[in-house]
XYZ file of C-alpha atoms in Angstrom:
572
model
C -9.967 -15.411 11.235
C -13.298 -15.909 9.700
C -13.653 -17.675 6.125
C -16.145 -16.342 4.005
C -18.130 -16.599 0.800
C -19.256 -13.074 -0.842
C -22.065 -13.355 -3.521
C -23.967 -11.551 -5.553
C -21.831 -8.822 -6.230
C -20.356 -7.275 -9.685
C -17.016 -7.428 -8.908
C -13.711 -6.357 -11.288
C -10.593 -8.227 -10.677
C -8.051 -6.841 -12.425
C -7.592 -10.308 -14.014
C -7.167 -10.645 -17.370
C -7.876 -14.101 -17.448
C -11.374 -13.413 -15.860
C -12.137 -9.605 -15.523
C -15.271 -10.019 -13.847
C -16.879 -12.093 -11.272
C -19.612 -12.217 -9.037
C -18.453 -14.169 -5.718
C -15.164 -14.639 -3.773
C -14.325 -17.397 -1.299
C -11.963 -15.847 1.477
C -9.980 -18.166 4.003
C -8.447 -16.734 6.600
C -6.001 -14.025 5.061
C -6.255 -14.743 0.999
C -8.714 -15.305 -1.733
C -9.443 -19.060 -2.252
C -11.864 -19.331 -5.124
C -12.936 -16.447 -7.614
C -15.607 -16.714 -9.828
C -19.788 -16.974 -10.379
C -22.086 -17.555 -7.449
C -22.805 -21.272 -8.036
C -18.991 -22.127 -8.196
C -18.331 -20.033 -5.102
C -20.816 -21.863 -3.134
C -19.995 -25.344 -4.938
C -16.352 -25.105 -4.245
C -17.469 -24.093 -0.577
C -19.658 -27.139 -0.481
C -16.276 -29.332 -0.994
C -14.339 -28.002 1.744
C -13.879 -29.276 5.450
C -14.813 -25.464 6.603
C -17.616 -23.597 7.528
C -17.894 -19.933 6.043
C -20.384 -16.835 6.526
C -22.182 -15.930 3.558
C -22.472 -12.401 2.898
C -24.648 -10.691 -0.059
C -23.066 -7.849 -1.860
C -26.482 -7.163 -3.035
C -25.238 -5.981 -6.627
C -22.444 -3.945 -5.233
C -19.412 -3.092 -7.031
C -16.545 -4.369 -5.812
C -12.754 -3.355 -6.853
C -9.391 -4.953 -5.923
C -7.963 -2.958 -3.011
C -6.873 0.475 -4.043
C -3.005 1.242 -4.089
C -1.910 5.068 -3.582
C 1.620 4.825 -5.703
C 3.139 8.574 -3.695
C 1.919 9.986 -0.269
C 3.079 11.790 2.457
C 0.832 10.918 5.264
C 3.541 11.430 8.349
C 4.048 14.543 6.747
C 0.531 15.462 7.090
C -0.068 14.292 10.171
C 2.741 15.999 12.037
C 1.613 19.421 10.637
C -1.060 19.662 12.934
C 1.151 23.628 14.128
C 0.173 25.019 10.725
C -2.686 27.666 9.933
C -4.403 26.683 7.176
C -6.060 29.884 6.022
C -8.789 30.198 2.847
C -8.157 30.594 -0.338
C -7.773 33.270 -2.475
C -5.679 34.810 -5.722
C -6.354 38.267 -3.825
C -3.406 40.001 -2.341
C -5.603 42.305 -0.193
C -7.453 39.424 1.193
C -5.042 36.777 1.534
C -2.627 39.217 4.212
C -6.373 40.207 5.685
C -6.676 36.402 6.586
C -3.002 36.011 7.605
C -3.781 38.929 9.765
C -6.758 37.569 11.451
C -5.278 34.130 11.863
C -1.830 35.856 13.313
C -4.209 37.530 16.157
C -6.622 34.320 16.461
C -3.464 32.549 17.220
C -0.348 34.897 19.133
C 3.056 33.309 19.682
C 2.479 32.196 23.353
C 0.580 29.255 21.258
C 2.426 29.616 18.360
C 6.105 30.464 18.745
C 6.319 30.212 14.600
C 3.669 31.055 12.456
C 3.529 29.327 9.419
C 0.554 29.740 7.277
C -0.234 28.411 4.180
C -0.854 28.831 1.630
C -0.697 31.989 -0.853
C -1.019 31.286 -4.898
C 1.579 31.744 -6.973
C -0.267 33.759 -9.543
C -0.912 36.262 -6.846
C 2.764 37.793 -6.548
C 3.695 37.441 -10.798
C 7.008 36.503 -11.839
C 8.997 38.781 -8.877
C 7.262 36.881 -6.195
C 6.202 37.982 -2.317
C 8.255 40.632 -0.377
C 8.992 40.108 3.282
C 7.665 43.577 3.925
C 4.476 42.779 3.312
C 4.780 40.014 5.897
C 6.543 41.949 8.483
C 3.433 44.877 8.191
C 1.286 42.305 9.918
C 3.524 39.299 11.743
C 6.663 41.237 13.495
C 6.487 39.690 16.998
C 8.038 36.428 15.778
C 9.249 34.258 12.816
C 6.487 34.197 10.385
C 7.065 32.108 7.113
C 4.007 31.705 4.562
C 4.205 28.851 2.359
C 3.134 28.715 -1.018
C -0.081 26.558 -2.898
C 2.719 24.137 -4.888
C 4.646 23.130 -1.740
C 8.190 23.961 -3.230
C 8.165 27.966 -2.274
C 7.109 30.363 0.798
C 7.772 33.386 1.829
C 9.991 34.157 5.371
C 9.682 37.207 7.544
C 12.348 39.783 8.162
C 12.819 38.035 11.677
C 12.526 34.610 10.234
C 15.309 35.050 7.612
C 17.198 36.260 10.491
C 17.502 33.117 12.270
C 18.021 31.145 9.440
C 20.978 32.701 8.575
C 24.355 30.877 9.241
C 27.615 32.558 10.559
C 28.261 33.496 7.013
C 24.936 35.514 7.106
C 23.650 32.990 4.724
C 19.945 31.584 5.434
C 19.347 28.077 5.141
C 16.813 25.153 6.095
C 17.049 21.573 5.466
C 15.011 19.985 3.029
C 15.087 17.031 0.855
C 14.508 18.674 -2.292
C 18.292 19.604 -3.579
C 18.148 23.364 -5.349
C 17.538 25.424 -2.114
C 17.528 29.130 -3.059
C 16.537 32.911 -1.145
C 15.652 35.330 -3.377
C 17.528 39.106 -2.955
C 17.085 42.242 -4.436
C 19.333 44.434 -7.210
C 20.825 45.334 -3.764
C 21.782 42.160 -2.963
C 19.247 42.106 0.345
C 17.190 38.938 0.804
C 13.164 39.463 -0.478
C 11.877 36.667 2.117
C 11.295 34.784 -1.596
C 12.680 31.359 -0.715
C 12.204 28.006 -3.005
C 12.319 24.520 -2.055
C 12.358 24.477 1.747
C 10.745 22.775 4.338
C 8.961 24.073 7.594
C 10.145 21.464 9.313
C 13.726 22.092 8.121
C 13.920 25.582 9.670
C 16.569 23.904 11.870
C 17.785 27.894 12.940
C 14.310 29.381 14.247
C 13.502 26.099 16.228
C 16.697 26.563 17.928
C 16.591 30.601 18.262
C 13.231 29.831 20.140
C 14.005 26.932 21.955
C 10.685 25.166 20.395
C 9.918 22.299 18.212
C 7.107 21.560 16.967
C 5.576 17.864 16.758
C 8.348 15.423 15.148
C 7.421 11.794 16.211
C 3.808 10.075 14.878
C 1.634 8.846 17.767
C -1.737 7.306 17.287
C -3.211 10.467 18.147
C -2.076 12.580 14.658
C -1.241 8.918 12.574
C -4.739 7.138 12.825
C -7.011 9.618 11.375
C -4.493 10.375 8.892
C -4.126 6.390 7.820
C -7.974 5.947 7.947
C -7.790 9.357 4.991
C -6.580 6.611 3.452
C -8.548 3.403 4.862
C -11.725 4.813 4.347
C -11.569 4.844 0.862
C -10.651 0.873 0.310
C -6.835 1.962 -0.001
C -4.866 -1.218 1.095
C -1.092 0.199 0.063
C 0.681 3.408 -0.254
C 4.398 4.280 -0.754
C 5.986 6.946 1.423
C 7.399 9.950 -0.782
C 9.360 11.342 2.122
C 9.791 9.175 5.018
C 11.216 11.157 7.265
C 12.996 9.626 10.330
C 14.021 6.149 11.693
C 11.463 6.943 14.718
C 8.338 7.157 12.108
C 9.911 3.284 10.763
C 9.599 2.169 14.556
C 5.842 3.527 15.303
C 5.275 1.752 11.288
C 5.989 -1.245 12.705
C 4.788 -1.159 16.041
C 1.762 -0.918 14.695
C 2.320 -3.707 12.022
C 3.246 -6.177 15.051
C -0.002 -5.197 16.716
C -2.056 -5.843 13.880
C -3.252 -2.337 13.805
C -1.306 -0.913 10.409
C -3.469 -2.705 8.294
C -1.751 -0.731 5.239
C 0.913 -2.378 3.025
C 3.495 0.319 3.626
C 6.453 1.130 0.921
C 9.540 3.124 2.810
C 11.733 5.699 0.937
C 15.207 6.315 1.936
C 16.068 9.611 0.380
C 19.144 10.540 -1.760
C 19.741 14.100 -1.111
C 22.338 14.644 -3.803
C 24.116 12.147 -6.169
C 27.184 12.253 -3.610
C 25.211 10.643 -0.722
C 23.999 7.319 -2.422
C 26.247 5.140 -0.469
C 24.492 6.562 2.955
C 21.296 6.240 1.057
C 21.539 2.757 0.383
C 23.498 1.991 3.695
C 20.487 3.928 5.225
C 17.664 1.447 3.601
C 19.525 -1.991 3.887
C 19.391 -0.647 7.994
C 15.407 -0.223 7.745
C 14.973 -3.406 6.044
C 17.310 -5.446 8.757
C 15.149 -3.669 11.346
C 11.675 -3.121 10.292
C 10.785 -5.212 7.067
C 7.616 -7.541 7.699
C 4.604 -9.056 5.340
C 3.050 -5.319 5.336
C 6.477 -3.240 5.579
C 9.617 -2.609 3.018
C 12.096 -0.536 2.697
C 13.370 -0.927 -1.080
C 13.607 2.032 -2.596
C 15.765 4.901 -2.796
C 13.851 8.800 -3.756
C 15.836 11.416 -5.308
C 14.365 14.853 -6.489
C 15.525 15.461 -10.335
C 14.650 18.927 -10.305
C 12.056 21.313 -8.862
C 9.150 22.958 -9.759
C 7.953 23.904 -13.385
C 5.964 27.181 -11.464
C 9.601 28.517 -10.013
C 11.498 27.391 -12.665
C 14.302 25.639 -11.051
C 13.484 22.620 -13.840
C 15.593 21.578 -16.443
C 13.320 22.406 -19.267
C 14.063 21.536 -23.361
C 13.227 25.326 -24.927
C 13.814 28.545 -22.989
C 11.569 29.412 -20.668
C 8.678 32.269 -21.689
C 9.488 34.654 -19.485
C 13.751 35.020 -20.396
C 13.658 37.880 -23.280
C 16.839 36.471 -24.166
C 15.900 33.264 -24.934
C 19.307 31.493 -23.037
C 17.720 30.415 -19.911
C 16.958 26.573 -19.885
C 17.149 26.166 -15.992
C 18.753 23.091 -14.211
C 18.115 19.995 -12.992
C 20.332 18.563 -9.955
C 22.315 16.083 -11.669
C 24.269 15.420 -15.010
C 23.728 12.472 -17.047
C 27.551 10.311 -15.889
C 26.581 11.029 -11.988
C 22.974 9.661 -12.615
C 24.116 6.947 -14.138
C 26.696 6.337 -11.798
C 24.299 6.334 -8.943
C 21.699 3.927 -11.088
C 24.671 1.443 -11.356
C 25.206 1.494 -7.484
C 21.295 1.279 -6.603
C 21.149 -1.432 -8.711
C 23.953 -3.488 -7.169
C 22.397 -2.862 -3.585
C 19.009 -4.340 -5.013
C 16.981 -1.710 -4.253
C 14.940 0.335 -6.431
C 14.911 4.170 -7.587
C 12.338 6.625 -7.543
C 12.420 10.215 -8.706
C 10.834 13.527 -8.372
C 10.790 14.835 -12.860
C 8.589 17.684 -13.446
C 10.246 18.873 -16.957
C 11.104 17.933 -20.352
C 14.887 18.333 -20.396
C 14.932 16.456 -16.635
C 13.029 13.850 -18.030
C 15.303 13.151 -21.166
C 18.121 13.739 -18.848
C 17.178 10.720 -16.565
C 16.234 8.471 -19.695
C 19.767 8.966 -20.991
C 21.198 8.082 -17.609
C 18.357 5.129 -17.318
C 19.798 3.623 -20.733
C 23.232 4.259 -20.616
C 23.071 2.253 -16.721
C 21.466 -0.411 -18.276
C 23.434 -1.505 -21.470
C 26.476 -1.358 -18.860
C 24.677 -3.901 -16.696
C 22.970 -5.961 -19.344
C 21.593 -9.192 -17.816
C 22.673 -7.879 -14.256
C 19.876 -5.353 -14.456
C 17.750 -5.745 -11.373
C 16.281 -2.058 -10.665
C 12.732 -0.760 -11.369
C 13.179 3.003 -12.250
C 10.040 5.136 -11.575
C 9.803 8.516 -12.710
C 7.475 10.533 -10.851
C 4.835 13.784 -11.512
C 6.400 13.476 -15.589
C 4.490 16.917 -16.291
C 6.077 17.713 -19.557
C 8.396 14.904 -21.653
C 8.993 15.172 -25.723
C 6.989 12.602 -27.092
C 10.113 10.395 -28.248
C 11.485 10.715 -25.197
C 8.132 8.855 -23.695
C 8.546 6.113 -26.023
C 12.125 5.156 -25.834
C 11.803 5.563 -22.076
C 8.250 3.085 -22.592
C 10.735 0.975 -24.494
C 13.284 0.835 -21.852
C 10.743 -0.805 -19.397
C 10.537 2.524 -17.265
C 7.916 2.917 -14.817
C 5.548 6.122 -14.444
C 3.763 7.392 -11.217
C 1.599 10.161 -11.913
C -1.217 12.855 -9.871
C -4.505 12.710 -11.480
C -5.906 14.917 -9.459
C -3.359 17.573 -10.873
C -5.315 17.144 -14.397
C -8.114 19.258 -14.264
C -5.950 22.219 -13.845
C -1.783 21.562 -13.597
C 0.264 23.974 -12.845
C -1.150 27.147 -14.156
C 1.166 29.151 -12.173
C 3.929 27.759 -14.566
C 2.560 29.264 -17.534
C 5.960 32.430 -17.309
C 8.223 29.634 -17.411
C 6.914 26.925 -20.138
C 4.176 28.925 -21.801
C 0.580 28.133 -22.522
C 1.248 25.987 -25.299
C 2.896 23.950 -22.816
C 0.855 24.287 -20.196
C -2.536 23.142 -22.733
C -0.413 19.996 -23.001
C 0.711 19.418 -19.526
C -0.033 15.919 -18.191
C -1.183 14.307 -21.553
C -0.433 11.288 -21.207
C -2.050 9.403 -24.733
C 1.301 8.314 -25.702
C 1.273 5.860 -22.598
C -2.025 4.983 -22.850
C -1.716 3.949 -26.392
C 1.418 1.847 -25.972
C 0.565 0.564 -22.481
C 3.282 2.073 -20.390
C 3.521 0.775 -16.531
C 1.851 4.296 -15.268
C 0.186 3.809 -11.621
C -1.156 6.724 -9.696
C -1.390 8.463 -6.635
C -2.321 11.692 -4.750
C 1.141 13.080 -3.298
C -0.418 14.919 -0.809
C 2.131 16.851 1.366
C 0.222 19.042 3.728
C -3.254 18.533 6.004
C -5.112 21.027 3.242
C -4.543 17.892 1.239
C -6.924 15.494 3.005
C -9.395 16.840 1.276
C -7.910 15.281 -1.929
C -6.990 12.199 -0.539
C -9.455 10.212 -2.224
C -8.288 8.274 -5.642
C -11.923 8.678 -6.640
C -11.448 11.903 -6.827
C -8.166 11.050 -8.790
C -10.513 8.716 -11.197
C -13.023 11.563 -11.900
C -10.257 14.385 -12.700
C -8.385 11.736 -14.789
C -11.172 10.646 -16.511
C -12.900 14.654 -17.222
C -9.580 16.767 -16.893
C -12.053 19.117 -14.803
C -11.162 20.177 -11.180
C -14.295 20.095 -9.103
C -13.079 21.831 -6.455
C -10.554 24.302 -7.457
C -11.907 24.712 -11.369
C -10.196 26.833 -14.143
C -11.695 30.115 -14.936
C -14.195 29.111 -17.582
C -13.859 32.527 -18.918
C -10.866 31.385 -20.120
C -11.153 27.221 -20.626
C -14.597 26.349 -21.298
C -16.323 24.519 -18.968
C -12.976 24.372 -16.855
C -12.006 21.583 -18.736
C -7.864 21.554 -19.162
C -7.071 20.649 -22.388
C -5.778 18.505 -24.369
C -9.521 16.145 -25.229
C -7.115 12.967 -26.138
C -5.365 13.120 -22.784
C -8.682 12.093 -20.686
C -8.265 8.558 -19.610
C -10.725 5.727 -19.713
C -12.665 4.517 -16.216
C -10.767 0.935 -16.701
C -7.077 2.707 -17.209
C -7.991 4.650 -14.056
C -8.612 1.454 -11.929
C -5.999 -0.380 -13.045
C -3.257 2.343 -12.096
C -4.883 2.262 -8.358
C -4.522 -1.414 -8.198
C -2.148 -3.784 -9.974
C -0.108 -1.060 -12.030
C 0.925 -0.039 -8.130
C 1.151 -3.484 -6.859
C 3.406 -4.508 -9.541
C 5.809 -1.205 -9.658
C 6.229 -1.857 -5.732
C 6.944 -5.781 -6.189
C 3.819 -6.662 -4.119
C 2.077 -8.217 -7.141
C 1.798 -11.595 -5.919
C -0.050 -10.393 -2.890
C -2.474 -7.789 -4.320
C -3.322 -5.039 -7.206
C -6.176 -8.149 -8.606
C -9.083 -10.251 -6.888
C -7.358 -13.705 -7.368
C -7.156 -17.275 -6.185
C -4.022 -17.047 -3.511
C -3.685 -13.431 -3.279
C -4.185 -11.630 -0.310
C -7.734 -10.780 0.278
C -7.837 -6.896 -0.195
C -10.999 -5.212 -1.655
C -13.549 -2.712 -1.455
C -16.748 -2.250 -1.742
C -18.230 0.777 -3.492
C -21.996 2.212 -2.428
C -22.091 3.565 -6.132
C -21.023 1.466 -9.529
C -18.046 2.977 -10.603
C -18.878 2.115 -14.082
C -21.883 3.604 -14.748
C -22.586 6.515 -12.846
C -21.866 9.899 -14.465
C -18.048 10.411 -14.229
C -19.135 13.726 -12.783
C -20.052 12.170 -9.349
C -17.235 9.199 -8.916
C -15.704 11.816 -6.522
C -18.804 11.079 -4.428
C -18.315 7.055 -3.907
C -18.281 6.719 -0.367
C -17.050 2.887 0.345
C -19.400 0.560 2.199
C -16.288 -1.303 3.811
C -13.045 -3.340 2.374
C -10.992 -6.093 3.522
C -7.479 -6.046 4.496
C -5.411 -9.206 4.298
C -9.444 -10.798 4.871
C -10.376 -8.873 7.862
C -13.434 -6.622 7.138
C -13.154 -3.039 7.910
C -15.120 -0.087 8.110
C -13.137 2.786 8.404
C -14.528 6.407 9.271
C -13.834 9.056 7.096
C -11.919 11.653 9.425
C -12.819 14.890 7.508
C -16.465 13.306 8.300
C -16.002 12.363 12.162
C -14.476 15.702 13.066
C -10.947 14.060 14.031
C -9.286 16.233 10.990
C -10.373 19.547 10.086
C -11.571 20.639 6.252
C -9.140 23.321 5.151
């Protein structure tokens, strides 16, 4: 591998000790020297080795970028769905299911799914199947909602999902399934927290499946969404089989990965940590390299604050009675319980907390594991999306040594559709996170993207911009209603530097892979990227445009195409 000596650029380590530099010396795999120009090419001088020089010309440069929650396999394998445009119309949104339904009839698709219909469009008493049978009746039809944790299931879909009790069901990860009926106790269609891929009973009633393994067809342009933005690491939220963790490191062992890759083994409910665990001490025996680990264990707290199946600390808006506080899917002894085993395995815990009471729930649990353990205490605890918390809560849990993983990109308008259940007060302080800002929590970010309409969002400077303006660009509030579609609260808008720093070594260090990257040091691995536009001084209103001139993985310099660009994914 080459050695090399980059000049001339304005680069920001992520080193505290020396946040900026101008010139790197790379041997082989890892940085060697960091500092100005005339060191770089004096320390060069001194060494038995001959390097290429290459001029950054000015360029920015940033440590390489670390998404902290992803679900690229996901997207990649959902190359069967129709991905429609859209719209908060009801009369418009079945018009384009309609068109799409004809566009594409079930000798090509055996089960449409088509996503995605907004929340706000159906109120509080959601989509009816009717609707859905009116325009899809020749097969299973399911439409899935804009938040990922709802859809909505034709008449012949609900059918086949039904079990021999007459009860429909589909396996998902998410614990809290539910299918909504009527006062007449007939199922709506209405169904929260399932997963297409889960519809275990209309894959077998039609004797189809659609794509389950990745290949390098569907996984390359959906790793270079990530690649061609200087992204050097991302952590799976869902990986999903043992076959994915065998393409992962086929790839790895023919240097083509080029990705630090973070496995999740996922805890479906507190009762299944033992095959959790057993499940992740497997993939690490099997599959655990320099650039793939298997160390942490996901569990989903609770749902959705837009469906209400959260554990939430007032009554929700919408319950005239005041009594309904929702759920969460544990109590505080069997979280704490399952903490204390995780912990003894050596593995780490990461969870899915959209609400207040989940939140305080999981601190409780958090606290009461680790006073049990005392020095013993080995786990890092993330808690992930942390929409609403109490502001106490946020401190003892900062106090505690908890680690956050958060969405920017979710900033400039949150979940809007939640308003029925937590209210607008609540929803005008969603995601304001000045309280960890100001008393320098371990918050690193990501994009969680879950379907392909979410390649489109892939980039973290798009995260950067929405953290730093709390304005959507691309799917604004009515400014009718917020002013300039900015989504309040003012203090909650991050700084540019606080936004870097949870792409690089917040990540890095919340996934143990610190001492390899997250900074631009001496003896690190060599992982940057090189912006075409400084980060720091452009108007925050057009960081969502940077379009990286290359990076380097592990000191190998890569340009990788933007597929949305190239044609080899699709816009939705």
């Amino acid at each position: 591998m080459a050695n090399r000596i980059l000049i001339n650029g304005k680069i920001w380590t992520e080193n505290k000790a020396m946040p900026w530099a101008e010139a790197v010396v790379i041997e082989g795999k890892k940085f060697a020297f960091v500092g100005n120009n005339e060191e770089a090419e004096k320390y060069a001088a001194e060494q038995k080795l001959s390097y290429e020089t290459i001029d950054l010309d000015g360029k920015t440069v940033l440590p390489g970028l670390i998404d902290g929650h992803t679900h690229i396999a996901t997207m990649a394998k959902a190359t069967w769905v129709v991905f429609g445009e859209k719209t908060a119309d009801k009369d418009e949104l079945f018009a384009n299911v309609k068109k799409y339904a004809e566009l594409y009839p079930k000798e090509e698709r055996p089960y449409f799914v088509y996503d995605s219909y907004k929340n706000e469009t159906f109120g509080d008493k959601g989509p009816h199947k009717r609707d859905l049978d009116a325009i899809v009746s020749d097969r299973p039809a399911r439409m899935n909602d804009d938040s990922g944790h709802g859809c909505l299931y034709n008449s012949m879909a609900i059918e086949m999902l039904k079990n021999e009790e007459g009860v429909p069901y589909s396996f998902s990860p998410i614990p809290g399934q539910s299918f909504d009926k009527d006062e007449n106790g007939e199922y709506t269609g209405w169904a929260h927290q399932t997963f297409p891929i889960g519809d275990i009973g209309i894959f077998q009633a039609l004797g189809w499946m659609p794509p389950q393994a990745l290949i390098d067809e569907i996984a390359e342009p959906a790793h270079d969404s990530l690649r061609c933005f200087g992204v050097v690491s991302y952590m799976d939220g869902y990986t999903e089989s043992e076959e994915d963790m065998q393409y992962l490191s086929q790839l790895d062992k023919e240097d083509r990965l080029n990705l630090y890759y973070e496995a999740t083994s996922i805890l479906i409910s507190v009762d299944d940590v033992d095959e959790a665990i057993a499940k992740a001490k497997d993939w690490q025996a099997k599959y655990d390299s320099d650039h793939i680990h298997t160390r942490i264990i996901k569990f989903f707290g609770d749902g959705s604050n837009e469906f209400g199946d959260v554990l939430s600390l007032r009554p929700f808006s919408n319950d005239p009675e005041g009594k309904n506080y929702g759920h969460c899917n544990f109590t505080v002894e069997q979280m704490k319980n399952v903490m204390l085993k995780i912990n003894a395995a050596g593995l780490d815990l990461h969870v899915h907390c959209c609400c207040d009471g989940t939140f305080r729930q999981f601190v409780d649990a958090y606290e009461a594991a680790k006073t049990e353990c005392k020095d013993e205490w080995v786990m890092r605890f993330t808690m992930a999306h942390i929409e609403l918390f109490d502001p106490e809560d946020m401190r003892r849990a900062i106090k505690l040594g908890i680690y956050f993983n958060t969405t920017p990109h979710w900033n400039g308008r949150g979940g809007y559709d939640a308003i029925p259940f937590i209210g607008r007060d609540r929803y005008e302080n969603q995601f304001n996170y000045r309280i960890a800002m100001d008393e320098d929590a371990k918050m690193d970010f990501s994009s969680d993207n879950m379907n392909p309409r979410g390649f489109v969002r892939q980039s973290p400077y798009l995260g950067i911009q929405i953290g730093i303006t709390r304005i959507d660009p691309m799917w604004p509030l009515d400014p009718a209603e917020y002013p300039d579609s900015f989504h309040p609260p003012k203090e909650a808008c991050f700084t540019i530097e606080q936004m870097i720093h949870g792409y690089t070594i917040a990540g890095a260090k919340r996934m143990r892979l610190d001492d390899k990257i997250g900074s631009i040091e001496a003896g690190k691995m060599a992982c940057l990227v090189v912006l075409d536009k400084d980060i720091f001084t452009i108007p925050h209103e057009e960081i969502a445009e940077i379009a990286p001139v290359c990076h380097y993985f592990d000191g190998k310099e890569l340009h990788s195409s933007n597929p949305l660009k190239d044609g080899r994914i699709t816009p939705c």
